[in-house]
Amino acid sequence: MFRRIGTAVVRHPVWTIVAWLIAAVAIVATAPSLPSNSDESSFLPKSYESIKAADLQEKAFPSAFTPSAIALYQRTDGGKLTAEDKQDVARITTELGNKHIDQVQKVVPGQPSKDGRYDLTLVQMDSKNAGQPKQADAAKVLRDDVKQLAKGTNLEVKLGGSAAQALDQQDSSKRGEALIGIGTFVIILVTLLIIFRAPILAILPLITIGLVSAIANGLIAYATKLFDLQANSSISSILIVVLFGVGTDYFLFLMFRYRERLRAGDEPKQAMVNAVGRVGEAIASAAGAVIIAFLALALSTLGFLKQMGPALAIAVTVTLIAGLTLIPAVVSLIGPKVFWPSKSWRREPDNARFAALGRGVQRRPALTAALSGLILLALSSGILGFHATFDLASGSMPKTKESMVVQDQMQKAYSAGAAAPTDVYLSSTDGKPLDKSVFTAYAQKLGAVDGVASARMNQLNKDGTTADFTVTLKYEASTDKAIDAVSEVRDVAHTNAPDGTKALVGGMSSIYKDIDTAVNHDYRTVFPVAAVLIMVILGLLLRSVVAPWYLIASVGLGFGATLGATVWIFQEAQGKSGLMFMLPVIMYLFVVAIGTDYNILMIARLREEAREGREPREAAGMALRHAGPTVAAAGFILAATFATMMLAGNSLLTEMGFAVSFGIAVAAFVMAMFFTPSLTALIGHAAWWPGHADRAQEGAVPDTGSIDAGPESAASGDTVAHDPAGRRS
């Protein structure tokens, strides 16, 4: 099949390129804009308690005041607010409300801090648009206006709250995307120049993948709108790295094999047909593993991950199709001049270092497997110290952003949980008014929970059927202590609800608690489903039921080593309270799926060597010698491109960038080069049971078929040609 694809593309390269250009123009011109949502509650299904509580609040207390933005005032000299300062705060609050800014429903004064150094203005916005770009735009207007109104006073004012966080997250994301894009571009360009010493080859993948990126983004926007998925600004940064990193991987897989076929004496166009025929299955299988793993995210209960999975799957699918059609078409038009001005492509290198590594694996496979396995196990031990944090807003931007400064200052000036109180809604189950005499005792029981600073009856709805109890925690909403406290608040609220009533607990800590539950569900669902589907792909590729087991086990070890190393560096060395809650899921999919790429490439080459009649140990050594340079180059570029995410300046992308780049480096330089080939050499022919995919092919002939020959007359893609001098290709 892949030979047929290669033949069709090389015969009609211009039409192939034109088809891609037409598709790009049509999709980009008609695609809807990609929405973004920074409201954590929108990521959860309606079945979770925190979401039920939010729905109940909208019905029972439609006019309830929930601030979306908070203006925090303090004197420029840091002293206590004077009577004149308080008058200025009151004036600013009134004038801000009179401006009737879009999305703003109400502007009211807040409470001064106990130490007298801070005061607040609270701004309520339309709850239906929480987390949407409209409110970020409103926050920008609010921030400008409140600072303008404070001019000429002794007050310094900063705007925080969820709407301001959405604005700052948006700005941070744009800056991060720019840095990631530039870093990715430079790394790919410089690395390809070093590898091939050919400027055309260095620029070519950047141009073609740029075209692929435009098409992929358009298709993702269509899918997001069609299936009503949630989007988040962080996805754009991840997409840049996935498209350019994975796209460059497939480009390298193809170009290394194309160069190999030219060295074997193939005519240039036939060399590309043979290259696609030889490496196409490995590229398709590798991409299939990545696509399947990403699609497994559709099983997630979190809207953010549910959207990320299909988005990344679409990106990799488009990249795969480009790798098998667009890139071969462009290169076949240019021919060997693509390597200009370098002439090294004409001679086969000794690959002395990789040949030496191959001999080491061939001679001592047991020692190689044991040492590489022990390294992975030692790093994996760090998993035991893993803790999760749930504040996606602060994780998505630097601490220096204005909304983050407000959050930190409010935690110090007020009760840590005051900025995001917990609400307990007590509702009648029979439609009758609640018995008010039980309210005091119920509030006391809530207030007695460990970690609760205060609890009070706040308001009763018009029908008297739902009561709102405000519970202020001692801890900031996203901390482990707050989540543990709200879990106990739930137990007390449910257990002590009077007969004929039911209780629902809402608020940010309750949302974080439900996110924690959802993530644990994803661990139990997404992980095994992705692993099983990847094993099926490996089984189909290798025609074996044995090899997929130890291949997926090796990649699992790589995941453990990656998470363990990330815990040690960010939690132990840097003293962070935990890693972002979604990191293990994302890391698992990237490391397992993309890490499998290199295993597939290496094991496919090992099978090819075995089919030439080599014994398992020799085949493993030769596979490392010939596929090692490709794996090393691809692994370095992909790891380096993911590392550019650390330039974004926020903890989520910094942790993700380090973890995924480290995991890919482990997958390429430990698993694919040592652990997998040494295990395959040890297991021997049994690794391919029940098939005989590694057996020498009888009657195989050199792969020198003409481009005009049909697939039946061309040599099989599983044989290896020799050049006139007798060198292996």
Coordinates of N, CA and C in Angstrom, one line a residue, residues 126-258:
D126 N -21.9 38.9 34.0 CA -22.8 37.9 33.6 C -22.3 36.5 33.7
S127 N -22.9 35.7 34.6 CA -22.4 34.3 34.9 C -22.4 33.4 33.7
K128 N -23.3 33.7 32.7 CA -23.4 32.9 31.5 C -22.1 32.9 30.7
N129 N -21.4 34.0 30.8 CA -20.2 34.1 30.0 C -18.9 34.0 30.8
A130 N -19.0 33.3 32.0 CA -17.8 33.1 32.8 C -16.7 32.4 32.0
G131 N -15.5 32.9 32.1 CA -14.4 32.3 31.5 C -14.2 32.6 30.0
Q132 N -15.2 33.3 29.4 CA -15.2 33.6 28.0 C -14.4 34.8 27.6
P133 N -13.9 35.0 26.4 CA -13.1 36.1 26.0 C -13.9 37.5 26.3
K134 N -15.2 37.5 26.2 CA -16.0 38.7 26.5 C -15.6 39.3 27.8
Q135 N -15.5 38.4 28.8 CA -15.2 38.9 30.2 C -13.8 39.3 30.3
A136 N -12.9 38.7 29.6 CA -11.5 39.2 29.6 C -11.4 40.6 29.0
D137 N -12.2 40.8 27.9 CA -12.2 42.2 27.3 C -12.8 43.2 28.3
A138 N -13.8 42.8 29.1 CA -14.4 43.7 30.1 C -13.4 43.9 31.2
A139 N -12.6 42.9 31.6 CA -11.6 43.1 32.6 C -10.5 44.1 32.2
K140 N -10.2 44.1 30.9 CA -9.2 45.1 30.4 C -9.8 46.5 30.5
V141 N -11.0 46.7 30.1 CA -11.6 48.0 30.3 C -11.7 48.4 31.8
L142 N -12.1 47.5 32.6 CA -12.2 47.8 34.1 C -10.8 48.2 34.6
R143 N -9.8 47.4 34.2 CA -8.4 47.7 34.7 C -8.0 49.1 34.3
D144 N -8.2 49.4 33.1 CA -7.8 50.8 32.6 C -8.6 51.9 33.3
D145 N -9.9 51.6 33.4 CA -10.8 52.7 34.0 C -10.5 52.9 35.5
V146 N -10.3 51.8 36.3 CA -10.1 52.0 37.7 C -8.7 52.6 38.0
K147 N -7.7 52.4 37.2 CA -6.4 53.0 37.4 C -6.5 54.5 37.0
Q148 N -7.3 54.8 36.0 CA -7.5 56.2 35.6 C -8.2 57.0 36.7
L149 N -9.3 56.3 37.3 CA -10.0 57.0 38.4 C -9.2 57.2 39.6
A150 N -8.2 56.3 39.8 CA -7.3 56.5 41.0 C -6.2 57.5 40.9
K151 N -6.1 58.0 39.7 CA -5.0 59.0 39.4 C -5.3 60.3 40.3
G152 N -4.2 60.8 40.8 CA -4.3 62.0 41.7 C -4.6 61.7 43.1
T153 N -4.7 60.4 43.5 CA -5.0 60.0 44.9 C -3.7 59.4 45.4
N154 N -3.8 59.0 46.7 CA -2.6 58.3 47.3 C -2.8 56.8 47.2
L155 N -3.7 56.4 46.3 CA -4.0 54.9 46.2 C -3.4 54.3 45.1
E156 N -2.9 53.0 45.3 CA -2.5 52.1 44.2 C -3.6 51.1 44.1
V157 N -4.0 50.8 42.9 CA -5.1 49.9 42.7 C -4.7 48.8 41.7
K158 N -5.1 47.6 42.0 CA -4.8 46.4 41.0 C -6.1 45.6 40.9
L159 N -6.3 45.1 39.7 CA -7.5 44.3 39.4 C -7.2 42.8 39.4
G160 N -8.0 42.1 40.2 CA -7.8 40.6 40.2 C -9.2 40.0 40.0
G161 N -9.3 38.7 40.4 CA -10.5 38.0 40.2 C -10.5 37.1 38.9
S162 N -11.5 36.3 38.7 CA -11.5 35.4 37.6 C -11.4 36.0 36.2
A163 N -12.1 37.1 36.0 CA -12.1 37.8 34.7 C -10.7 38.4 34.5
A164 N -10.1 39.0 35.5 CA -8.8 39.5 35.3 C -7.8 38.4 35.1
Q165 N -8.0 37.3 35.7 CA -7.1 36.1 35.5 C -7.2 35.6 34.1
A166 N -8.4 35.6 33.5 CA -8.6 35.2 32.1 C -7.9 36.2 31.2
L167 N -7.9 37.5 31.5 CA -7.2 38.4 30.7 C -5.7 38.2 30.7
D168 N -5.2 38.1 31.9 CA -3.7 37.9 32.1 C -3.3 36.5 31.5
Q169 N -4.1 35.5 31.6 CA -3.8 34.2 31.0 C -3.8 34.3 29.5
Q170 N -4.7 35.1 28.9 CA -4.7 35.3 27.5 C -3.4 36.0 27.0
D171 N -3.0 37.1 27.7 CA -1.8 37.8 27.4 C -0.6 36.9 27.5
S172 N -0.6 36.1 28.6 CA 0.6 35.3 28.9 C 0.7 34.2 27.8
S173 N -0.5 33.7 27.4 CA -0.5 32.6 26.4 C 0.0 33.1 25.0
K174 N -0.3 34.4 24.7 CA 0.2 34.9 23.4 C 1.7 35.1 23.4
R175 N 2.2 35.6 24.6 CA 3.6 35.7 24.7 C 4.3 34.4 24.7
G176 N 3.7 33.4 25.4 CA 4.3 32.0 25.4 C 4.3 31.4 24.0
E177 N 3.2 31.6 23.3 CA 3.1 31.0 21.9 C 4.2 31.6 21.1
A178 N 4.5 32.9 21.2 CA 5.5 33.5 20.4 C 6.9 33.0 20.7
L179 N 7.2 32.9 22.0 CA 8.5 32.3 22.4 C 8.6 30.9 22.0
I180 N 7.6 30.1 22.2 CA 7.6 28.7 21.8 C 7.8 28.5 20.3
G181 N 7.1 29.3 19.5 CA 7.2 29.3 18.1 C 8.6 29.6 17.6
I182 N 9.1 30.7 18.1 CA 10.5 31.1 17.7 C 11.5 30.0 18.1
G183 N 11.4 29.6 19.4 CA 12.3 28.6 19.9 C 12.3 27.3 19.1
T184 N 11.1 26.8 18.7 CA 10.9 25.6 17.9 C 11.5 25.8 16.6
F185 N 11.2 26.9 15.9 CA 11.8 27.2 14.6 C 13.3 27.2 14.6
V186 N 13.9 27.9 15.6 CA 15.4 27.9 15.6 C 16.0 26.6 15.9
I187 N 15.4 25.8 16.8 CA 16.0 24.5 17.1 C 15.9 23.6 15.9
I188 N 14.8 23.5 15.2 CA 14.7 22.6 14.1 C 15.6 23.0 13.0
L189 N 15.7 24.3 12.7 CA 16.5 24.9 11.6 C 18.0 24.5 11.9
V190 N 18.5 24.9 13.1 CA 19.9 24.7 13.4 C 20.2 23.2 13.4
T191 N 19.4 22.4 14.0 CA 19.7 20.9 14.1 C 19.7 20.3 12.8
L192 N 18.8 20.6 11.9 CA 18.8 20.0 10.6 C 20.0 20.5 9.7
L193 N 20.4 21.7 9.9 CA 21.6 22.2 9.3 C 22.8 21.4 9.7
I194 N 22.9 21.1 11.0 CA 24.0 20.4 11.5 C 24.0 18.9 11.0
I195 N 22.8 18.3 10.9 CA 22.7 16.9 10.5 C 23.0 16.8 9.0
F196 N 22.4 17.6 8.2 CA 22.4 17.4 6.7 C 23.4 18.4 6.0
R197 N 23.7 19.5 6.7 CA 24.6 20.6 6.1 C 24.0 21.0 4.7
A198 N 22.6 21.1 4.7 CA 21.9 21.5 3.5 C 20.8 22.4 3.9
P199 N 20.9 23.7 3.4 CA 19.9 24.7 3.8 C 18.5 24.4 3.3
I200 N 18.4 23.8 2.1 CA 17.1 23.5 1.6 C 16.4 22.5 2.5
L201 N 17.1 21.4 2.9 CA 16.6 20.4 3.8 C 16.2 21.0 5.2
A202 N 16.9 22.0 5.6 CA 16.7 22.6 6.9 C 15.4 23.4 6.9
I203 N 15.2 24.1 5.8 CA 14.0 25.0 5.7 C 12.7 24.3 5.2
L204 N 12.9 23.2 4.4 CA 11.8 22.5 3.8 C 10.7 22.0 4.9
P205 N 11.1 21.4 6.0 CA 10.1 20.9 6.9 C 9.4 22.1 7.6
L206 N 10.1 23.2 7.8 CA 9.4 24.3 8.4 C 8.3 24.9 7.5
I207 N 8.6 24.9 6.2 CA 7.6 25.5 5.3 C 6.4 24.5 5.2
T208 N 6.7 23.2 5.0 CA 5.6 22.3 4.8 C 4.8 22.1 6.0
I209 N 5.4 22.1 7.2 CA 4.7 21.9 8.4 C 3.9 23.1 8.8
G210 N 4.4 24.3 8.3 CA 3.6 25.5 8.5 C 2.3 25.4 7.7
L211 N 2.4 24.9 6.5 CA 1.1 24.7 5.7 C 0.2 23.7 6.4
V212 N 0.8 22.6 6.9 CA 0.1 21.6 7.7 C -0.6 22.2 8.9
S213 N 0.1 23.1 9.6 CA -0.4 23.7 10.8 C -1.6 24.5 10.5
A214 N -1.6 25.2 9.4 CA -2.8 26.1 9.1 C -4.0 25.2 8.8
I215 N -3.8 24.1 8.1 CA -4.9 23.2 7.8 C -5.4 22.5 9.1
A216 N -4.4 22.0 10.0 CA -4.8 21.3 11.2 C -5.6 22.3 12.1
N217 N -5.1 23.5 12.3 CA -5.9 24.5 13.1 C -7.3 24.7 12.7
G218 N -7.4 24.8 11.3 CA -8.8 25.0 10.8 C -9.7 23.8 11.1
L219 N -9.2 22.6 10.9 CA -10.0 21.4 11.1 C -10.3 21.3 12.6
I220 N -9.3 21.7 13.5 CA -9.6 21.6 14.9 C -10.7 22.6 15.3
A221 N -10.7 23.8 14.7 CA -11.7 24.7 15.0 C -13.1 24.2 14.5
Y222 N -13.1 23.6 13.4 CA -14.4 23.0 12.9 C -14.9 21.9 13.9
A223 N -14.0 21.0 14.3 CA -14.3 19.9 15.2 C -14.8 20.5 16.6
T224 N -14.1 21.5 17.1 CA -14.5 22.1 18.4 C -15.9 22.7 18.3
K225 N -16.2 23.3 17.2 CA -17.5 23.9 17.1 C -18.6 22.8 16.8
L226 N -18.3 21.9 16.0 CA -19.2 20.8 15.6 C -19.7 20.0 16.8
F227 N -18.7 19.6 17.7 CA -19.0 18.8 18.8 C -19.1 19.5 20.1
D228 N -19.1 20.9 20.1 CA -19.3 21.7 21.2 C -18.3 21.4 22.3
L229 N -17.0 21.4 22.0 CA -16.0 21.0 22.9 C -15.5 22.3 23.6
Q230 N -14.8 22.1 24.8 CA -14.2 23.2 25.5 C -12.8 23.4 25.0
A231 N -12.4 24.7 24.8 CA -11.1 25.0 24.4 C -10.3 25.8 25.5
N232 N -9.0 25.7 25.5 CA -8.2 26.4 26.5 C -7.0 27.0 25.7
S233 N -6.6 28.2 26.1 CA -5.5 28.8 25.4 C -4.2 28.0 25.4
S234 N -4.0 27.2 26.4 CA -2.8 26.4 26.5 C -2.7 25.4 25.3
I235 N -3.8 25.0 24.7 CA -3.8 24.0 23.6 C -3.0 24.5 22.5
S236 N -3.1 25.8 22.2 CA -2.4 26.4 21.0 C -0.9 26.2 21.1
S237 N -0.4 26.4 22.4 CA 1.0 26.3 22.6 C 1.5 24.8 22.4
I238 N 0.6 23.9 22.9 CA 1.0 22.5 22.7 C 0.9 22.1 21.3
L239 N -0.1 22.6 20.5 CA -0.2 22.3 19.1 C 1.0 22.7 18.3
I240 N 1.6 23.8 18.6 CA 2.8 24.3 17.9 C 3.9 23.2 18.0
V241 N 4.1 22.8 19.2 CA 5.2 21.8 19.5 C 4.9 20.5 18.8
V242 N 3.6 20.0 19.0 CA 3.3 18.7 18.4 C 3.4 18.7 16.9
L243 N 2.9 19.7 16.2 CA 2.9 19.8 14.8 C 4.4 19.8 14.3
F244 N 5.2 20.7 14.8 CA 6.5 20.9 14.3 C 7.4 19.8 14.8
G245 N 7.3 19.3 16.0 CA 8.1 18.3 16.6 C 7.8 16.9 15.9
V246 N 6.6 16.5 15.9 CA 6.2 15.2 15.3 C 6.4 15.3 13.8
G247 N 6.0 16.4 13.2 CA 6.2 16.6 11.7 C 7.7 16.4 11.3
T248 N 8.6 17.0 12.1 CA 10.0 16.9 11.8 C 10.5 15.4 12.0
D249 N 9.9 14.7 13.0 CA 10.2 13.3 13.2 C 10.0 12.5 12.0
Y250 N 8.8 12.7 11.4 CA 8.4 11.9 10.2 C 9.2 12.3 9.0
F251 N 9.5 13.6 9.0 CA 10.4 14.1 7.9 C 11.8 13.4 8.0
L252 N 12.3 13.3 9.2 CA 13.6 12.7 9.3 C 13.5 11.2 9.0
F253 N 12.5 10.5 9.5 CA 12.3 9.1 9.1 C 12.4 8.8 7.6
L254 N 11.7 9.7 6.9 CA 11.7 9.6 5.4 C 13.0 9.9 4.8
M255 N 13.6 11.1 5.2 CA 14.8 11.6 4.5 C 16.0 10.7 4.8
F256 N 16.1 10.1 6.0 CA 17.2 9.2 6.2 C 17.1 8.0 5.3
R257 N 15.9 7.5 5.1 CA 15.7 6.3 4.3 C 15.9 6.7 2.8
Y258 N 15.4 7.9 2.4 CA 15.6 8.4 1.0 C 17.1 8.5 0.7

